[in-house]
XYZ file of C-alpha atoms in Angstrom:
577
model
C -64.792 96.884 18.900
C -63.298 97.111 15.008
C -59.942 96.337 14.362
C -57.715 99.772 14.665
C -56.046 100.689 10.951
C -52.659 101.782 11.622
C -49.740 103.014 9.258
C -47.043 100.479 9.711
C -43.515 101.634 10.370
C -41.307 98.650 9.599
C -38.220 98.334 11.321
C -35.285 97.960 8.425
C -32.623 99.157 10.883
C -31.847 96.276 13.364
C -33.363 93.646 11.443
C -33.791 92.540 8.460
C -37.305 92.642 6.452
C -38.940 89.232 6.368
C -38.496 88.729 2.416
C -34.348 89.355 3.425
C -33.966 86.258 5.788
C -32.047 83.129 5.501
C -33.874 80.051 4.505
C -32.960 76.248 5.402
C -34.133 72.942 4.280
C -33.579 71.162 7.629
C -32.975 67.974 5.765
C -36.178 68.443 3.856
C -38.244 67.641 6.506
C -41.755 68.483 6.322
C -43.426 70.610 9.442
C -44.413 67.579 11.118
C -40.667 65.785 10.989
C -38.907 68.997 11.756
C -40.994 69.859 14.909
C -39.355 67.584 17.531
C -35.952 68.213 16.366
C -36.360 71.664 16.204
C -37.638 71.877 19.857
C -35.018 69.591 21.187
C -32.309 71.578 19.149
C -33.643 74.885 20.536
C -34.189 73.838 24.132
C -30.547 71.939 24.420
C -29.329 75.652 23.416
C -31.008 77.871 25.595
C -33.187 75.808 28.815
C -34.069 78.749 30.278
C -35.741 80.525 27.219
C -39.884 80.441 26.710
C -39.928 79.030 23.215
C -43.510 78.267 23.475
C -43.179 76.055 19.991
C -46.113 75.997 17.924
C -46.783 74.256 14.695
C -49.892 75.161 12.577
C -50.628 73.589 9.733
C -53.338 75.688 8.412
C -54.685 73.636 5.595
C -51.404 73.532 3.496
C -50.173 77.739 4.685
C -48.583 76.014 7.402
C -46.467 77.854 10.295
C -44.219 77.806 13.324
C -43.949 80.253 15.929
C -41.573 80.736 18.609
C -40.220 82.537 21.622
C -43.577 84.455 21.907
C -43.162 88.299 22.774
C -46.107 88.367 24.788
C -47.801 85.051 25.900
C -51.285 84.939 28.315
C -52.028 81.365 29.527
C -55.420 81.238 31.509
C -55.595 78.728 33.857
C -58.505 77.630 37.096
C -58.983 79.815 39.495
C -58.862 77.906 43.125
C -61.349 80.588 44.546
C -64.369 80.590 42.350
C -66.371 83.748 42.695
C -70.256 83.272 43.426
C -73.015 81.924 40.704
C -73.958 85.641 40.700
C -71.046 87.012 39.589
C -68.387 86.598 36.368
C -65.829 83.435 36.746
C -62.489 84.763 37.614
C -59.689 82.943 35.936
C -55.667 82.914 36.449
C -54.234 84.413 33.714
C -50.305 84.617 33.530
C -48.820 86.934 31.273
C -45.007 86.411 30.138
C -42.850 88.649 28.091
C -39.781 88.581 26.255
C -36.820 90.083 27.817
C -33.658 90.339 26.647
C -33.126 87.369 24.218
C -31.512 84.192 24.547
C -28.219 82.511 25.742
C -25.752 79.567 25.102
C -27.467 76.947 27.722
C -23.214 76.380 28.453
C -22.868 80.317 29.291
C -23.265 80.542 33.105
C -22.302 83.900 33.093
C -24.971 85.238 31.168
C -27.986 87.519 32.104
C -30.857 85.010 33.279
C -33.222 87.708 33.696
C -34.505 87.018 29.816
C -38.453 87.084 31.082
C -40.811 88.154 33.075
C -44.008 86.914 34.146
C -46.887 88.781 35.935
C -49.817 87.347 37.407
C -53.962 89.015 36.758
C -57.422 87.167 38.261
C -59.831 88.301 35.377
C -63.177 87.365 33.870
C -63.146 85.646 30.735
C -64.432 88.766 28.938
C -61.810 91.610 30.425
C -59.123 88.856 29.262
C -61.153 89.046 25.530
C -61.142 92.907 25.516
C -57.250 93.218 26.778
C -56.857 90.776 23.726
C -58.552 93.176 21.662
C -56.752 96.138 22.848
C -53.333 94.224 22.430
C -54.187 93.524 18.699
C -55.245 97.369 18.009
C -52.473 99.192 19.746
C -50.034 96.468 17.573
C -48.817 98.090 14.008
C -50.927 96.268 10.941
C -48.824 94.198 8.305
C -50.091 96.081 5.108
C -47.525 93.672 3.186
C -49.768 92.278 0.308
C -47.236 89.670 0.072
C -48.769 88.131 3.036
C -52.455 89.457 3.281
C -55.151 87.134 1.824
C -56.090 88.615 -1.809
C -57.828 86.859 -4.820
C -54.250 86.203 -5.874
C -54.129 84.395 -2.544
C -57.084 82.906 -1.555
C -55.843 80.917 1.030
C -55.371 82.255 4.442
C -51.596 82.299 6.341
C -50.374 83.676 9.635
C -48.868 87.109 9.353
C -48.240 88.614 12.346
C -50.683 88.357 15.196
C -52.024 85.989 17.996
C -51.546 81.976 17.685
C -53.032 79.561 20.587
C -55.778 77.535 21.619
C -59.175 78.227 23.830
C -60.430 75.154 25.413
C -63.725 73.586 25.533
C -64.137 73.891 29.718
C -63.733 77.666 30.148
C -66.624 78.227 26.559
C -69.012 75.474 28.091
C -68.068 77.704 31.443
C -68.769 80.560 29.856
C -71.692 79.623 28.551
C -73.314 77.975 31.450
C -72.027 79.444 34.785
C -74.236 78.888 36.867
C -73.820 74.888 36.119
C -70.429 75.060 37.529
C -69.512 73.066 34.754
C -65.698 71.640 36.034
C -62.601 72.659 34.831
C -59.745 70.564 34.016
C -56.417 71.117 36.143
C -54.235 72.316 32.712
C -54.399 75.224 31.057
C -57.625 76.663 29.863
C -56.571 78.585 27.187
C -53.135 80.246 25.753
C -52.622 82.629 23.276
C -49.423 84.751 22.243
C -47.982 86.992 20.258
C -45.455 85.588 17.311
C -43.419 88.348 16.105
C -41.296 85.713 15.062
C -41.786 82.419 13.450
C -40.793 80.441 10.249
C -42.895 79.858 7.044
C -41.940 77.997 3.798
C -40.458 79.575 1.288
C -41.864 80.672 -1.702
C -39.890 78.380 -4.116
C -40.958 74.781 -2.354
C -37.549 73.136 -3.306
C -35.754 75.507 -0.774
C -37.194 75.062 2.784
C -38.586 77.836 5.309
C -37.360 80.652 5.949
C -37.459 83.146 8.931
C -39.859 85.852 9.385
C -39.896 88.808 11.992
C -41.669 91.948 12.997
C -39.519 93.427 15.694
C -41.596 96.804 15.557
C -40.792 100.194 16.624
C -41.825 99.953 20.260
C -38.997 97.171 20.409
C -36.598 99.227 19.198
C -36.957 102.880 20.885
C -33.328 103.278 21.266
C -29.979 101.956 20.109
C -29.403 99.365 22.857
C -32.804 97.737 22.054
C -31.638 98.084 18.403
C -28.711 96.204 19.571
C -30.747 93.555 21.716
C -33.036 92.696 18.542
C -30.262 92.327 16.442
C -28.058 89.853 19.166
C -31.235 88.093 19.351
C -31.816 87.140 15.474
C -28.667 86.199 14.856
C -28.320 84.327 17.646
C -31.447 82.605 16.512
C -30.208 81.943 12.916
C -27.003 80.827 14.139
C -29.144 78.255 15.951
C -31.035 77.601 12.993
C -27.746 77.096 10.951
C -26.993 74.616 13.237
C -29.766 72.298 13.367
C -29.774 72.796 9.499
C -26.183 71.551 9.149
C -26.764 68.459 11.651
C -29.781 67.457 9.454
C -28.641 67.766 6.348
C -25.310 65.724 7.934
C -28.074 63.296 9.392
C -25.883 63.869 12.506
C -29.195 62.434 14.421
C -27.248 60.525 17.087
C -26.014 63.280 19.083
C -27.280 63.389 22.326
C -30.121 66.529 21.813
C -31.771 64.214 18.996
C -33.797 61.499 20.186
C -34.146 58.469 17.504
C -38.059 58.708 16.583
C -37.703 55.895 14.862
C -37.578 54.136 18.550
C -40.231 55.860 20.177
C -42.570 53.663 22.973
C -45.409 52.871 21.885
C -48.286 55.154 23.712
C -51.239 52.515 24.184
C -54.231 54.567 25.436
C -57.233 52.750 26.908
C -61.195 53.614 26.780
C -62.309 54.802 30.008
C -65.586 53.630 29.437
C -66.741 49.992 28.307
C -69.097 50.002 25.731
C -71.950 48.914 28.850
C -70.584 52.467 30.247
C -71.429 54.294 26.615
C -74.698 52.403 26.517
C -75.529 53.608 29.875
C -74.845 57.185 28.810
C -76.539 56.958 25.774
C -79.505 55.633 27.292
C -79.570 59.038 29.239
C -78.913 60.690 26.156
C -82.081 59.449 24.879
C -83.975 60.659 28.094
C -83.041 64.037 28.045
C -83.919 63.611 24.100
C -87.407 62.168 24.719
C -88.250 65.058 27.446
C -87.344 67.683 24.963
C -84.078 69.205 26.521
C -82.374 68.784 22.917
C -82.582 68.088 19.743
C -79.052 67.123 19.370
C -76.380 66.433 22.322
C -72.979 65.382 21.344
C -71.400 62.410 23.399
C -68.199 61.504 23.484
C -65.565 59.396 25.076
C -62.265 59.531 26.540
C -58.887 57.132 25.879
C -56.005 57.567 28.306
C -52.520 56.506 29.286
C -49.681 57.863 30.131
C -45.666 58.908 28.324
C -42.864 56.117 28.880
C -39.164 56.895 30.026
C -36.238 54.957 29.526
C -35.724 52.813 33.249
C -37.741 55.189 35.068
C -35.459 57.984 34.247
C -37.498 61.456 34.120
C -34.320 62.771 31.622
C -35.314 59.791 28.724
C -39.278 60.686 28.810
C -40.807 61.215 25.675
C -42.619 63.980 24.798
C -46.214 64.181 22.953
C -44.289 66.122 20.227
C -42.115 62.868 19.662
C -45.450 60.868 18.431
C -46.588 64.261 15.698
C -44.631 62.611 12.840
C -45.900 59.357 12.453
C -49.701 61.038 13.330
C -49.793 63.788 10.728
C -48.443 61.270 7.978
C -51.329 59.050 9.006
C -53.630 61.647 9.052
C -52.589 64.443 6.678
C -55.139 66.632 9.168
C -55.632 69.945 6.835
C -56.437 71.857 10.451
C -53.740 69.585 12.530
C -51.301 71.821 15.310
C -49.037 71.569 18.160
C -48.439 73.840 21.091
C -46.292 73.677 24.184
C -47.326 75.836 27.470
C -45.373 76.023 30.365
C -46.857 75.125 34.321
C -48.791 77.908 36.038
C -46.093 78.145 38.951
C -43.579 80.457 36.071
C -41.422 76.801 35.682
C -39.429 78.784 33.184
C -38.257 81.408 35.320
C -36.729 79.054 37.393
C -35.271 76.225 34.790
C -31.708 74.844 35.518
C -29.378 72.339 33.638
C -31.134 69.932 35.078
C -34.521 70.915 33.902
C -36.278 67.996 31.807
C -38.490 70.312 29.707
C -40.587 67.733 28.613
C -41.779 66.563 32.074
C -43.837 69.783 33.234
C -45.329 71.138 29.780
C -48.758 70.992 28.824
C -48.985 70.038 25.660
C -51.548 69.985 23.229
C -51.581 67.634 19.390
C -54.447 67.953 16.707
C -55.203 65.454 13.914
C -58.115 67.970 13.099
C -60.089 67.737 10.109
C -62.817 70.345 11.103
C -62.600 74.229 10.252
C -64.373 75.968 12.663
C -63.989 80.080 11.207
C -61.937 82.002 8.751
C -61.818 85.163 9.207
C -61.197 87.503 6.252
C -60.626 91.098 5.559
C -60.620 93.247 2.318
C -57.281 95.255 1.893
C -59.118 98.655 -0.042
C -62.238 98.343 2.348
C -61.455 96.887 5.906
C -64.435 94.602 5.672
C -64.607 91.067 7.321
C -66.224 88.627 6.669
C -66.443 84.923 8.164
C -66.501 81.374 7.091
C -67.750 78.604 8.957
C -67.838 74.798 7.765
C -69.285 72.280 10.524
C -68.749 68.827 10.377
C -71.724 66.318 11.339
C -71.894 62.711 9.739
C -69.515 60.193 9.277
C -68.590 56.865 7.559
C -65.273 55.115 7.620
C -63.111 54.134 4.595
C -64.158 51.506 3.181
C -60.798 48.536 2.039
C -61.665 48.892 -1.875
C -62.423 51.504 -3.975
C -66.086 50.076 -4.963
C -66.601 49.548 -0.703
C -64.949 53.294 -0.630
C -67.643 54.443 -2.952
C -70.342 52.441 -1.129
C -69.754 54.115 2.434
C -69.605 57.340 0.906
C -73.148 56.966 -1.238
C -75.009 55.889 2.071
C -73.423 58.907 3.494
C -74.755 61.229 0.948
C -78.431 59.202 1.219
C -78.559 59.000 4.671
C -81.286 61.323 6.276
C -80.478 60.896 10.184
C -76.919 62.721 9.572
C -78.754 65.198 6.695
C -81.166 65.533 9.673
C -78.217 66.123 12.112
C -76.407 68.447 9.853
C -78.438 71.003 9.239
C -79.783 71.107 12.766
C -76.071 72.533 13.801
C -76.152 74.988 10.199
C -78.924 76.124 11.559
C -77.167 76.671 15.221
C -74.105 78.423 13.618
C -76.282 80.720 11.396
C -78.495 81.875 14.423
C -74.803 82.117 16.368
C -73.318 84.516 13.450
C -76.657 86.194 13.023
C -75.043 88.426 16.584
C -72.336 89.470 14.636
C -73.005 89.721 10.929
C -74.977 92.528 9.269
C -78.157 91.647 8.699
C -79.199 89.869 5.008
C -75.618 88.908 4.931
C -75.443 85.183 6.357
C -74.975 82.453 3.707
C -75.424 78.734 3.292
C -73.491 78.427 -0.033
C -72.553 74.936 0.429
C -75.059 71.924 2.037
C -74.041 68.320 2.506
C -71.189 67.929 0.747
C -68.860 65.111 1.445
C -65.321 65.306 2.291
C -62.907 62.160 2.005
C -60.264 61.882 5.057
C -57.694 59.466 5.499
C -60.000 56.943 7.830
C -63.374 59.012 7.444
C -65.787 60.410 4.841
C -67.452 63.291 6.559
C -70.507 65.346 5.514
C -69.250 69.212 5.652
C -71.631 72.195 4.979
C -70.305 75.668 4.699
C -71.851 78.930 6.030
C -70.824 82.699 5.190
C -71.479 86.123 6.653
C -70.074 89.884 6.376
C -68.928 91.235 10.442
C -70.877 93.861 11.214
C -68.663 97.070 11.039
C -68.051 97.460 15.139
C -67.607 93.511 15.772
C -63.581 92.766 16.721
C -63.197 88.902 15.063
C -61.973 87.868 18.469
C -65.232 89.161 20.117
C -66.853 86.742 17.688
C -64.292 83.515 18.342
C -64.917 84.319 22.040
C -68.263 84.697 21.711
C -69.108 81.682 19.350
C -67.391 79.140 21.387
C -67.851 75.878 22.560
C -68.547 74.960 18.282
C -72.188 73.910 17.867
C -70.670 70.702 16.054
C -69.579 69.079 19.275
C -71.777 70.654 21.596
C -75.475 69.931 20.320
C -78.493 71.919 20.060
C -79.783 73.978 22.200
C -76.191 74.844 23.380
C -76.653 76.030 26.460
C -78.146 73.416 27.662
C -76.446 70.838 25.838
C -73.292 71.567 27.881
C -75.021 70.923 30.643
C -75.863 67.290 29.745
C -72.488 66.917 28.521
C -70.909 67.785 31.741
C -73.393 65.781 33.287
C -73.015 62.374 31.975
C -69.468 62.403 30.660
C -68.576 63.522 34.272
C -64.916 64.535 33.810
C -63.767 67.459 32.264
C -62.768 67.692 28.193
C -60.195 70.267 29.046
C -59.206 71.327 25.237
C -60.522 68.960 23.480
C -63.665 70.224 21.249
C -62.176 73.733 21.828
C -59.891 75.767 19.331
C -56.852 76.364 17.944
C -55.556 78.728 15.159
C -54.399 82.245 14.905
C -55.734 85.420 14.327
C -53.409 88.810 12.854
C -53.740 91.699 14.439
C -55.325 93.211 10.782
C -58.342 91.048 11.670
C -58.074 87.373 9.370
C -57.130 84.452 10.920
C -58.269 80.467 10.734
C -59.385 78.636 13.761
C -60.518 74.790 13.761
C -61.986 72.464 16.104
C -60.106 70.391 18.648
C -61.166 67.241 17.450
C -58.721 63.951 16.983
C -56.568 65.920 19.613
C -54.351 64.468 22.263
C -53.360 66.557 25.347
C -50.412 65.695 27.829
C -50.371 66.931 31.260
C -49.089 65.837 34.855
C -51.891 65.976 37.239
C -49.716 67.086 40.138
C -46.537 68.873 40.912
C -45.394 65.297 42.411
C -46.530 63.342 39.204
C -44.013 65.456 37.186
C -41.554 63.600 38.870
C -43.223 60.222 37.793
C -45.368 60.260 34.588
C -47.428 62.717 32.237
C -51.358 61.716 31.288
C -52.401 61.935 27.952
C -55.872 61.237 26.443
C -57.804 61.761 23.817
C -61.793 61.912 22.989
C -63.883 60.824 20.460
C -67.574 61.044 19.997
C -70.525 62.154 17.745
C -73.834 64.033 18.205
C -76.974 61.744 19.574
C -80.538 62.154 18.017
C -83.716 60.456 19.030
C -82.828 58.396 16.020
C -79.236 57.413 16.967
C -78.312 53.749 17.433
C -76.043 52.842 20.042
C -74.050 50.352 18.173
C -73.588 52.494 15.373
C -72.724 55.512 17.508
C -70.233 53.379 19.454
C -68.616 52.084 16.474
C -68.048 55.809 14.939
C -66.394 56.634 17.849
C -64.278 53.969 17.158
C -63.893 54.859 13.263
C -62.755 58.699 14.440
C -59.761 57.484 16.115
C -59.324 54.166 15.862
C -56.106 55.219 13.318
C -54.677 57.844 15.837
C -55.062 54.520 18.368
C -52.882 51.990 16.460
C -50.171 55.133 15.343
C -49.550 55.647 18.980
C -49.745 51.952 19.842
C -47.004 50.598 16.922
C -45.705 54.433 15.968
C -46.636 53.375 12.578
């Protein structure tokens, strides 16, 4: 299904256009700094509303959204339909109501949201997606459309979430019965409203909304947008005053400076990895694959103060000291409420960090960019998989050593183009045919603790292909999945016998005019309580790392990448560095 061109009607009445908004420097705080204070500013001032933070930061366009107007989290389905027939998932769908409130007025309207419940496969979720995004009103603002003047793509109104690797490898596989983790599957909403930097860096970010003309059908709605951004920029002005004041000690602001230390630990030894790699080399041997990517998971779990469930710390709480580590060009956060509508029924009480899922990326890895031409409507799609790696080495000459034997070495030149070939037989479905392009093989790209070798591939969308059809439809990445896919998956689930839940999925957005930017969950942390009585106690987190496995692998050396990938996320979280 193509993306619908509408005539955009943009509402100028109730509230202002998005080049008229306030801007703040929040105490010059870059994304990363500003997104725990902002959520603990916002959440001391209204606990009841859905603010659903998210935090993109889109290879240097970055973006944060908030108090989505339509949200649909997808989550496992107790009753499982038969191998025969399409998996049936839980999706909840919340909407914005009426606004948001002073968290100290009791006598306001609580009735803010509301929250339905649909069983659906994951393809009639896709499609309602798809007719969500063409019955919105296109952005035809060449302010914020990609252009030649602006080459690099940014968030302009549109969908922002995550799809996780269980429900793809699902998806792809169902009659495997490949297991779900007990989290959220996937979420994705709709930002009418977030915040961007400004155009002149030295000022800050500024506020940006598309309150449309279905929002605003008569004057009481008018009147409910308009209570609604300025009670948001009056919480804004707010947090910007107590940063700029450095008025950090007040009780909303937690001192990240002071954070626990989060030590994770491997939940394999490295006899358990060279058990599993072993197998990896059977299936190998027998022909099942040519590639199957292994990984490995690290867990632990989020401190509080003398076992008080009110001083927890949050996932968000650790994003600061990660990003600066990291400087991920693909890195994001997002927040999603339990699947039991926990924000319907928040009091003053409420500890909102206890019963989130949330969800932290350190990624390097683009998965697709989506583009589309202004004057023809065309899309086209960019793809850049990573496969090899060698760490950093202590001096510049050791630096430039690693990265030569990177360049020279043929097992991850093998490895590499096995998954370019994968992606270009996966876009081949969905790009007109002559159009699919390998512009770019084997080049190396430096990273904070890794060199990586990156090749890039390119196609043109076929004229009646929807991008999310194709996101959908491409997923688990071929990167971290291996080669066949199908039954690579299959492996996986076999011999790293627990779930991945997100991780190896993706995150990213996609406006409703068609572009968007989506990148592999890799170097990504999720937090989740396994229970309804572990919210009461302690919230898991863990993270993965791992790498594909060819006939010509070596264990060590496989081990010890795994090691390379996130041994810097490891020690951040262990000393907050």
């Amino acid at each position: 299904m193509p993306v619908s061109n509408h005539n955009t009607t943009e509402q100028t009445d109730s509230a202002p256009s998005p080049a008229s908004k306030p801007s703040w420097r929040f105490g010059d705080l870059s994304a990363a700094e500003l997104m725990p204070q902002l959520q603990r500013h916002l959440l001391a001032q209204d606990i009841k509303a859905n603010w659903q933070l998210v935090w993109l930061n889109n290879d240097g366009r970055p973006v944060i959204g908030l108090l989505p107007k339509v949200c649909w989290s997808v989550y496992p389905n107790d009753e499982q339909a038969s191998s025969d027939l399409p998996n049936i998932y839980k999706v909840i769908k919340s909407c914005r109501g009426n606004g948001v409130r002073r968290s100290t007025d009791v006598n306001s309207d609580d009735n803010s949201y509301a929250s339905m419940t649909a069983y659906m496969s994951y393809l009639e979720w896709q499609d309602e997606l798809i007719a969500y995004s063409n019955a919105q009103e296109v952005n035809h603002d060449t302010s914020y459309i990609n252009n030649e003047e602006s080459p690099k793509p940014s968030y302009h109104h549109g969908l922002i979430g995550f799809i996780g690797y269980d429900i793809a490898a699902l998806e792809l596989s169902p009659a495997d019965r490949i297991e779900l983790a007990m989290q959220p599957c996937a979420s994705l909403a709709h930002y009418d409203i977030y915040l961007t930097p400004t155009a002149h860096a030295d000022i800050g970010w500024t506020l940006k909304t598309h309150l449309t003309n279905d929002d605003a059908s008569e004057n009481t709605d008018h009147e409910t947008n308009d209570i609604l951004i300025n009670t948001l920029t009056s919480y804004l002005d707010e947090l910007d005053q107590k940063l700029s004041d450095k008025h950090l000690n007040q009780p909303q602001f937690k001192d990240v400076s002071n954070i626990t230390p989060l030590v994770l630990s491997p939940r394999w030894s490295k006899l358990d990895y060279q058990q599993a790699f072993n197998r990896t080399q059977d299936y190998l041997q027998q022909g099942d694959c040519y590639q199957i990517n292994l990984t490995q998971k690290w867990s632990g779990s989020l401190a509080r103060e003398n076992n008080d469930v009110q001083s927890a710390f949050s996932l968000i709480d650790y994003l600061p000291a990660l990003y600066r580590n990291t400087k991920a060009p693909f890195a994001g956060y997002v927040s999603v409420d339990g699947d039991d509508g926990d924000y319907l029924n928040k009091s003053s009480s409420f500890n909102a960090d206890s019963n989130h899922f949330e969800l932290l990326s350190c990624s390097p890895e683009l998965f697709f960019t989506f583009t589309r031409e202004n004057d023809t409507g065309k899309h086209s799609i960019r793809t850049k998989p990573i496969k090899g790696t060698m760490p950093r080495g202590v001096t510049n000459e050791q630096d430039e050593r690693y990265k030569q034997q990177l360049v020279d070495s043929e097992k991850d030149r093998a490895e590499n183009v096995m998954i370019v070939d994968l992606l270009r037989n996966d876009l081949g479905k969905y790009a007109k045919i002559g159009t699919v392009k390998v512009p770019q093989l084997f080049a190396i790209e430096s990273f904070s603790n890794v060199h990586h070798m990156v090749s890039t591939i390119t196609a043109e969308l076929k004229t009646d292909t929807h991008p999310l059809a194709v996101l959908f439809g491409s997923l688990p990445a071929g990167s971290i999945t291996g080669t066949p896919k199908k039954r690579a998956v299959e492996i996986i689930a076999e011999l790293e016998s627990t779930p991945r839940g997100a991780y190896c999925g993706t995150m990213g957005y996609m406006n409703f005019d068609g572009s968007g930017q989506w990148n592999v969950l890799i170097r990504t942390l999720q937090a989740n309580a396994l229970s309804n009585d572990d919210c009461n106690k302690e919230r898991h987190v863990n993270l993965w790392a791992g790498g594909g496995i060819t006939v010509a692998s070596d264990c060590d050396a496989e081990y010890q990448e795994c090691l390379d990938k996130v041994g810097n996320l490891l020690s951040v979280l262990a000393q907050n560095m």
